[in-house]
Amino acid sequence: MSHTLPELPYSSDALAPHISAETLGFHHGKHHAAYVSKMNAAIEGTAKADLPLEDLIRTSAKEGDQGLFNNAAQTWNHTFYWNSMTPKGGGAPKGDLAERIDRDFGSLEGFRKAFADAGASQFGSGWAWLAVKDGKLEVRKTLNAETPLTEDGVVPLLTMDVWEHAYYLDYQNRRPDYIETFLGKLVNWDFAAENLVKSGQ
Ligand code: MN
């Protein structure tokens, strides 16, 4: 059983002008697709061929199989990232998620600042995350393909790709402008709220 590249949850021009169809076309059709096909090539005919993706990520991390981990984690991270954005995104979260953001970050502005700082201060390539651990919301950043999925008890709620390929065609070197747009216009609070409910935390 090989893994397939999931479709984008919206059309490739749906996030324009904030993220162009050109960026999404390359990012999903070339970068994400390459992670999926390299992962499939690495597991074909092995005992790992039938593992669910999340198990493959955790197993390759434990075994120190960096090549497989990179492609498997990037496969998962990108699908999670597409769902972390929506054409009608931005604004404010509602309900329990909103209350817990106020409780754990002081305010929505406090969250935005922590998340923007995580994304801007990730040197080189990586990801910024909203996650829940021990019932408390946290902002994290990870390097390259690393993902909070490999840490016991941590459940990711949202992510933002800060690899240059995520924003360079639209923002060139202006990563902070991309981050501000992600938070103001694209972030999918409903997806984060669903993930928080599913986490049981
Ligand atoms: Mn990417």
PDB file of C-alpha atoms and ligand atoms in Angstrom:
ATOM      1  CA  MET A   1       0.000   0.000   0.000  1.00  0.00           C
ATOM      2  CA  SER A   2       1.552   3.273  -0.994  1.00  0.00           C
ATOM      3  CA  HIS A   3       0.592   6.677   0.317  1.00  0.00           C
ATOM      4  CA  THR A   4      -1.096   9.175  -1.971  1.00  0.00           C
ATOM      5  CA  LEU A   5      -0.722  12.935  -2.207  1.00  0.00           C
ATOM      6  CA  PRO A   6      -3.946  14.366  -0.746  1.00  0.00           C
ATOM      7  CA  GLU A   7      -5.801  16.949  -2.817  1.00  0.00           C
ATOM      8  CA  LEU A   8      -5.664  20.529  -1.537  1.00  0.00           C
ATOM      9  CA  PRO A   9      -8.781  21.256   0.544  1.00  0.00           C
ATOM     10  CA  TYR A  10      -9.487  24.272  -1.764  1.00  0.00           C
ATOM     11  CA  SER A  11      -8.613  25.284  -5.327  1.00  0.00           C
ATOM     12  CA  SER A  12      -5.045  26.401  -5.969  1.00  0.00           C
ATOM     13  CA  ASP A  13      -6.148  30.030  -6.507  1.00  0.00           C
ATOM     14  CA  ALA A  14      -8.422  30.122  -3.451  1.00  0.00           C
ATOM     15  CA  LEU A  15      -5.881  31.748  -1.113  1.00  0.00           C
ATOM     16  CA  ALA A  16      -4.882  34.504  -3.567  1.00  0.00           C
ATOM     17  CA  PRO A  17      -3.816  37.228  -3.282  1.00  0.00           C
ATOM     18  CA  HIS A  18      -2.355  36.189   0.078  1.00  0.00           C
ATOM     19  CA  ILE A  19      -0.776  33.012  -1.287  1.00  0.00           C
ATOM     20  CA  SER A  20      -0.740  32.816  -5.072  1.00  0.00           C
ATOM     21  CA  ALA A  21      -1.823  29.902  -7.244  1.00  0.00           C
ATOM     22  CA  GLU A  22       1.793  29.769  -8.442  1.00  0.00           C
ATOM     23  CA  THR A  23       3.088  29.234  -4.888  1.00  0.00           C
ATOM     24  CA  LEU A  24       0.419  26.642  -4.075  1.00  0.00           C
ATOM     25  CA  GLY A  25       1.005  24.894  -7.406  1.00  0.00           C
ATOM     26  CA  PHE A  26       4.715  24.432  -6.744  1.00  0.00           C
ATOM     27  CA  HIS A  27       4.349  23.843  -3.021  1.00  0.00           C
ATOM     28  CA  HIS A  28       1.687  21.158  -3.297  1.00  0.00           C
ATOM     29  CA  GLY A  29       2.345  19.793  -6.793  1.00  0.00           C
ATOM     30  CA  LYS A  30       6.153  19.681  -6.576  1.00  0.00           C
ATOM     31  CA  HIS A  31       7.404  19.910  -2.969  1.00  0.00           C
ATOM     32  CA  HIS A  32       4.651  17.978  -1.180  1.00  0.00           C
ATOM     33  CA  ALA A  33       4.389  15.484  -4.050  1.00  0.00           C
ATOM     34  CA  ALA A  34       8.145  14.823  -3.902  1.00  0.00           C
ATOM     35  CA  TYR A  35       8.021  14.061  -0.167  1.00  0.00           C
ATOM     36  CA  VAL A  36       5.229  11.536  -0.775  1.00  0.00           C
ATOM     37  CA  SER A  37       6.990   9.812  -3.664  1.00  0.00           C
ATOM     38  CA  LYS A  38      10.370   9.653  -1.883  1.00  0.00           C
ATOM     39  CA  MET A  39       8.669   8.202   1.195  1.00  0.00           C
ATOM     40  CA  ASN A  40       6.887   5.607  -0.935  1.00  0.00           C
ATOM     41  CA  ALA A  41      10.142   4.663  -2.667  1.00  0.00           C
ATOM     42  CA  ALA A  42      11.838   4.202   0.725  1.00  0.00           C
ATOM     43  CA  ILE A  43       9.190   1.863   2.169  1.00  0.00           C
ATOM     44  CA  GLU A  44       8.192  -0.111  -0.932  1.00  0.00           C
ATOM     45  CA  GLY A  45       8.674  -3.831  -0.330  1.00  0.00           C
ATOM     46  CA  THR A  46       9.710  -3.324   3.314  1.00  0.00           C
ATOM     47  CA  ALA A  47       7.981  -4.173   6.595  1.00  0.00           C
ATOM     48  CA  LYS A  48       7.056  -0.486   6.882  1.00  0.00           C
ATOM     49  CA  ALA A  49       5.046  -0.457   3.656  1.00  0.00           C
ATOM     50  CA  ASP A  50       1.705  -0.936   5.430  1.00  0.00           C
ATOM     51  CA  LEU A  51       2.262   1.329   8.428  1.00  0.00           C
ATOM     52  CA  PRO A  52      -0.111   4.248   8.825  1.00  0.00           C
ATOM     53  CA  LEU A  53       1.676   7.555   8.204  1.00  0.00           C
ATOM     54  CA  GLU A  54       1.782   8.661  11.850  1.00  0.00           C
ATOM     55  CA  ASP A  55       3.318   5.332  12.901  1.00  0.00           C
ATOM     56  CA  LEU A  56       5.867   5.606  10.106  1.00  0.00           C
ATOM     57  CA  ILE A  57       6.900   9.049  11.372  1.00  0.00           C
ATOM     58  CA  ARG A  58       7.257   7.886  14.976  1.00  0.00           C
ATOM     59  CA  THR A  59       9.067   4.677  14.041  1.00  0.00           C
ATOM     60  CA  SER A  60      11.568   6.329  11.706  1.00  0.00           C
ATOM     61  CA  ALA A  61      12.264   9.002  14.359  1.00  0.00           C
ATOM     62  CA  LYS A  62      12.901   6.327  17.009  1.00  0.00           C
ATOM     63  CA  GLU A  63      15.137   4.332  14.693  1.00  0.00           C
ATOM     64  CA  GLY A  64      17.097   7.397  13.621  1.00  0.00           C
ATOM     65  CA  ASP A  65      16.235   6.808   9.953  1.00  0.00           C
ATOM     66  CA  GLN A  66      16.602  10.486   9.073  1.00  0.00           C
ATOM     67  CA  GLY A  67      15.918  10.155   5.344  1.00  0.00           C
ATOM     68  CA  LEU A  68      12.651   8.311   5.800  1.00  0.00           C
ATOM     69  CA  PHE A  69      11.662  10.503   8.746  1.00  0.00           C
ATOM     70  CA  ASN A  70      12.203  13.685   6.726  1.00  0.00           C
ATOM     71  CA  ASN A  71       9.953  12.575   3.877  1.00  0.00           C
ATOM     72  CA  ALA A  72       7.270  10.986   6.060  1.00  0.00           C
ATOM     73  CA  ALA A  73       7.096  13.943   8.457  1.00  0.00           C
ATOM     74  CA  GLN A  74       7.037  16.447   5.593  1.00  0.00           C
ATOM     75  CA  THR A  75       4.205  14.464   3.998  1.00  0.00           C
ATOM     76  CA  TRP A  76       2.158  14.769   7.193  1.00  0.00           C
ATOM     77  CA  ASN A  77       3.208  18.351   8.013  1.00  0.00           C
ATOM     78  CA  HIS A  78       2.126  19.667   4.618  1.00  0.00           C
ATOM     79  CA  THR A  79      -1.321  18.046   4.720  1.00  0.00           C
ATOM     80  CA  PHE A  80      -1.757  19.543   8.193  1.00  0.00           C
ATOM     81  CA  TYR A  81      -0.597  22.942   6.893  1.00  0.00           C
ATOM     82  CA  TRP A  82      -3.092  23.006   3.983  1.00  0.00           C
ATOM     83  CA  ASN A  83      -5.849  22.354   6.500  1.00  0.00           C
ATOM     84  CA  SER A  84      -4.493  25.038   8.841  1.00  0.00           C
ATOM     85  CA  MET A  85      -5.510  27.624   6.226  1.00  0.00           C
ATOM     86  CA  THR A  86      -8.828  28.478   4.624  1.00  0.00           C
ATOM     87  CA  PRO A  87      -9.900  31.082   2.041  1.00  0.00           C
ATOM     88  CA  LYS A  88     -12.167  32.676   4.683  1.00  0.00           C
ATOM     89  CA  GLY A  89      -9.566  32.467   7.425  1.00  0.00           C
ATOM     90  CA  GLY A  90      -8.181  34.874   9.972  1.00  0.00           C
ATOM     91  CA  GLY A  91     -10.342  36.601  12.531  1.00  0.00           C
ATOM     92  CA  ALA A  92     -10.798  35.192  15.999  1.00  0.00           C
ATOM     93  CA  PRO A  93     -11.383  31.703  17.382  1.00  0.00           C
ATOM     94  CA  LYS A  94     -14.636  30.939  19.185  1.00  0.00           C
ATOM     95  CA  GLY A  95     -15.878  29.018  22.198  1.00  0.00           C
ATOM     96  CA  ASP A  96     -13.605  26.774  24.227  1.00  0.00           C
ATOM     97  CA  LEU A  97     -10.557  27.410  22.013  1.00  0.00           C
ATOM     98  CA  ALA A  98     -10.971  31.187  22.408  1.00  0.00           C
ATOM     99  CA  GLU A  99     -11.262  30.860  26.186  1.00  0.00           C
ATOM    100  CA  ARG A 100      -8.194  28.661  26.385  1.00  0.00           C
ATOM    101  CA  ILE A 101      -6.150  31.007  24.205  1.00  0.00           C
ATOM    102  CA  ASP A 102      -7.045  33.835  26.604  1.00  0.00           C
ATOM    103  CA  ARG A 103      -6.181  31.649  29.598  1.00  0.00           C
ATOM    104  CA  ASP A 104      -2.859  30.312  28.267  1.00  0.00           C
ATOM    105  CA  PHE A 105      -1.552  33.321  26.277  1.00  0.00           C
ATOM    106  CA  GLY A 106      -3.272  36.185  28.121  1.00  0.00           C
ATOM    107  CA  SER A 107      -5.206  37.229  24.994  1.00  0.00           C
ATOM    108  CA  LEU A 108      -5.545  36.499  21.266  1.00  0.00           C
ATOM    109  CA  GLU A 109      -2.924  39.186  20.713  1.00  0.00           C
ATOM    110  CA  GLY A 110      -0.634  37.332  23.120  1.00  0.00           C
ATOM    111  CA  PHE A 111      -1.049  34.168  21.074  1.00  0.00           C
ATOM    112  CA  ARG A 112      -0.468  36.012  17.793  1.00  0.00           C
ATOM    113  CA  LYS A 113       2.734  37.539  19.117  1.00  0.00           C
ATOM    114  CA  ALA A 114       4.065  34.207  20.429  1.00  0.00           C
ATOM    115  CA  PHE A 115       3.206  32.387  17.186  1.00  0.00           C
ATOM    116  CA  ALA A 116       4.643  35.156  14.974  1.00  0.00           C
ATOM    117  CA  ASP A 117       7.825  35.230  17.056  1.00  0.00           C
ATOM    118  CA  ALA A 118       8.183  31.442  16.764  1.00  0.00           C
ATOM    119  CA  GLY A 119       7.854  31.609  12.981  1.00  0.00           C
ATOM    120  CA  ALA A 120      10.119  34.613  12.549  1.00  0.00           C
ATOM    121  CA  SER A 121      12.835  33.318  14.878  1.00  0.00           C
ATOM    122  CA  GLN A 122      13.045  29.808  13.381  1.00  0.00           C
ATOM    123  CA  PHE A 123      16.472  30.107  11.779  1.00  0.00           C
ATOM    124  CA  GLY A 124      16.454  28.559   8.311  1.00  0.00           C
ATOM    125  CA  SER A 125      13.682  26.114   7.451  1.00  0.00           C
ATOM    126  CA  GLY A 126      10.965  24.857   9.752  1.00  0.00           C
ATOM    127  CA  TRP A 127       7.506  25.211  11.188  1.00  0.00           C
ATOM    128  CA  ALA A 128       5.565  27.142  13.837  1.00  0.00           C
ATOM    129  CA  TRP A 129       2.871  25.268  15.763  1.00  0.00           C
ATOM    130  CA  LEU A 130      -0.017  25.703  18.134  1.00  0.00           C
ATOM    131  CA  ALA A 131      -0.210  22.508  20.166  1.00  0.00           C
ATOM    132  CA  VAL A 132      -1.754  21.182  23.364  1.00  0.00           C
ATOM    133  CA  LYS A 133       0.144  19.318  26.058  1.00  0.00           C
ATOM    134  CA  ASP A 134      -1.161  18.327  29.494  1.00  0.00           C
ATOM    135  CA  GLY A 135      -4.275  20.359  28.766  1.00  0.00           C
ATOM    136  CA  LYS A 136      -2.332  23.566  28.155  1.00  0.00           C
ATOM    137  CA  LEU A 137      -1.961  25.358  24.814  1.00  0.00           C
ATOM    138  CA  GLU A 138       1.595  26.024  23.695  1.00  0.00           C
ATOM    139  CA  VAL A 139       3.395  27.628  20.775  1.00  0.00           C
ATOM    140  CA  ARG A 140       6.363  25.686  19.433  1.00  0.00           C
ATOM    141  CA  LYS A 141       8.765  25.877  16.544  1.00  0.00           C
ATOM    142  CA  THR A 142      10.524  22.978  14.853  1.00  0.00           C
ATOM    143  CA  LEU A 143      13.496  22.714  12.508  1.00  0.00           C
ATOM    144  CA  ASN A 144      13.318  21.293   8.966  1.00  0.00           C
ATOM    145  CA  ALA A 145      10.894  18.304   8.986  1.00  0.00           C
ATOM    146  CA  GLU A 146      10.597  17.972  12.761  1.00  0.00           C
ATOM    147  CA  THR A 147       7.072  17.708  14.096  1.00  0.00           C
ATOM    148  CA  PRO A 148       5.523  17.685  17.591  1.00  0.00           C
ATOM    149  CA  LEU A 149       3.891  14.346  16.652  1.00  0.00           C
ATOM    150  CA  THR A 150       7.030  12.571  17.836  1.00  0.00           C
ATOM    151  CA  GLU A 151       6.697  13.939  21.378  1.00  0.00           C
ATOM    152  CA  ASP A 152       4.558  11.977  23.810  1.00  0.00           C
ATOM    153  CA  GLY A 153       1.383  13.733  24.857  1.00  0.00           C
ATOM    154  CA  VAL A 154       1.745  16.659  22.443  1.00  0.00           C
ATOM    155  CA  VAL A 155      -1.103  17.147  19.973  1.00  0.00           C
ATOM    156  CA  PRO A 156      -0.651  19.691  17.147  1.00  0.00           C
ATOM    157  CA  LEU A 157      -3.616  22.006  16.540  1.00  0.00           C
ATOM    158  CA  LEU A 158      -2.301  24.299  13.783  1.00  0.00           C
ATOM    159  CA  THR A 159       0.873  24.762  11.799  1.00  0.00           C
ATOM    160  CA  MET A 160       2.548  27.336   9.573  1.00  0.00           C
ATOM    161  CA  ASP A 161       5.277  26.409   7.106  1.00  0.00           C
ATOM    162  CA  VAL A 162       8.199  28.852   7.303  1.00  0.00           C
ATOM    163  CA  TRP A 163      10.396  27.171   4.703  1.00  0.00           C
ATOM    164  CA  GLU A 164      11.237  29.800   2.062  1.00  0.00           C
ATOM    165  CA  HIS A 165       9.382  27.764  -0.576  1.00  0.00           C
ATOM    166  CA  ALA A 166       6.131  28.554   1.307  1.00  0.00           C
ATOM    167  CA  TYR A 167       6.358  32.305   0.718  1.00  0.00           C
ATOM    168  CA  TYR A 168       9.301  33.330  -1.477  1.00  0.00           C
ATOM    169  CA  LEU A 169       7.395  33.802  -4.767  1.00  0.00           C
ATOM    170  CA  ASP A 170       4.845  36.058  -3.036  1.00  0.00           C
ATOM    171  CA  TYR A 171       6.870  37.732  -0.280  1.00  0.00           C
ATOM    172  CA  GLN A 172      10.535  37.169  -1.245  1.00  0.00           C
ATOM    173  CA  ASN A 173      12.532  37.572   1.967  1.00  0.00           C
ATOM    174  CA  ARG A 174       9.691  39.206   3.926  1.00  0.00           C
ATOM    175  CA  ARG A 175       8.833  36.265   6.174  1.00  0.00           C
ATOM    176  CA  PRO A 176       7.207  38.534   8.820  1.00  0.00           C
ATOM    177  CA  ASP A 177       4.711  39.816   6.196  1.00  0.00           C
ATOM    178  CA  TYR A 178       3.792  36.245   5.269  1.00  0.00           C
ATOM    179  CA  ILE A 179       3.319  35.402   8.961  1.00  0.00           C
ATOM    180  CA  GLU A 180       1.117  38.455   9.529  1.00  0.00           C
ATOM    181  CA  THR A 181      -0.998  37.465   6.506  1.00  0.00           C
ATOM    182  CA  PHE A 182      -1.267  33.862   7.706  1.00  0.00           C
ATOM    183  CA  LEU A 183      -2.603  35.025  11.072  1.00  0.00           C
ATOM    184  CA  GLY A 184      -4.776  37.852   9.728  1.00  0.00           C
ATOM    185  CA  LYS A 185      -6.270  36.312   6.574  1.00  0.00           C
ATOM    186  CA  LEU A 186      -5.676  32.561   6.354  1.00  0.00           C
ATOM    187  CA  VAL A 187      -5.575  30.780   9.715  1.00  0.00           C
ATOM    188  CA  ASN A 188      -8.324  28.146  10.023  1.00  0.00           C
ATOM    189  CA  TRP A 189      -9.593  28.397  13.599  1.00  0.00           C
ATOM    190  CA  ASP A 190     -12.293  25.787  13.023  1.00  0.00           C
ATOM    191  CA  PHE A 191      -9.599  23.222  12.164  1.00  0.00           C
ATOM    192  CA  ALA A 192      -7.683  24.053  15.368  1.00  0.00           C
ATOM    193  CA  ALA A 193     -10.896  23.791  17.411  1.00  0.00           C
ATOM    194  CA  GLU A 194     -11.688  20.351  15.894  1.00  0.00           C
ATOM    195  CA  ASN A 195      -8.168  19.150  16.696  1.00  0.00           C
ATOM    196  CA  LEU A 196      -8.493  20.382  20.275  1.00  0.00           C
ATOM    197  CA  VAL A 197     -11.759  18.441  20.738  1.00  0.00           C
ATOM    198  CA  LYS A 198     -10.217  15.307  19.166  1.00  0.00           C
ATOM    199  CA  SER A 199      -7.172  15.578  21.443  1.00  0.00           C
ATOM    200  CA  GLY A 200      -9.383  14.967  24.478  1.00  0.00           C
ATOM    201  CA  GLN A 201      -7.174  17.444  26.388  1.00  0.00           C
TER     202      GLN A 201
HETATM  203 MN    MN B   1       6.670  23.341   2.595  1.00  0.00          MN
END
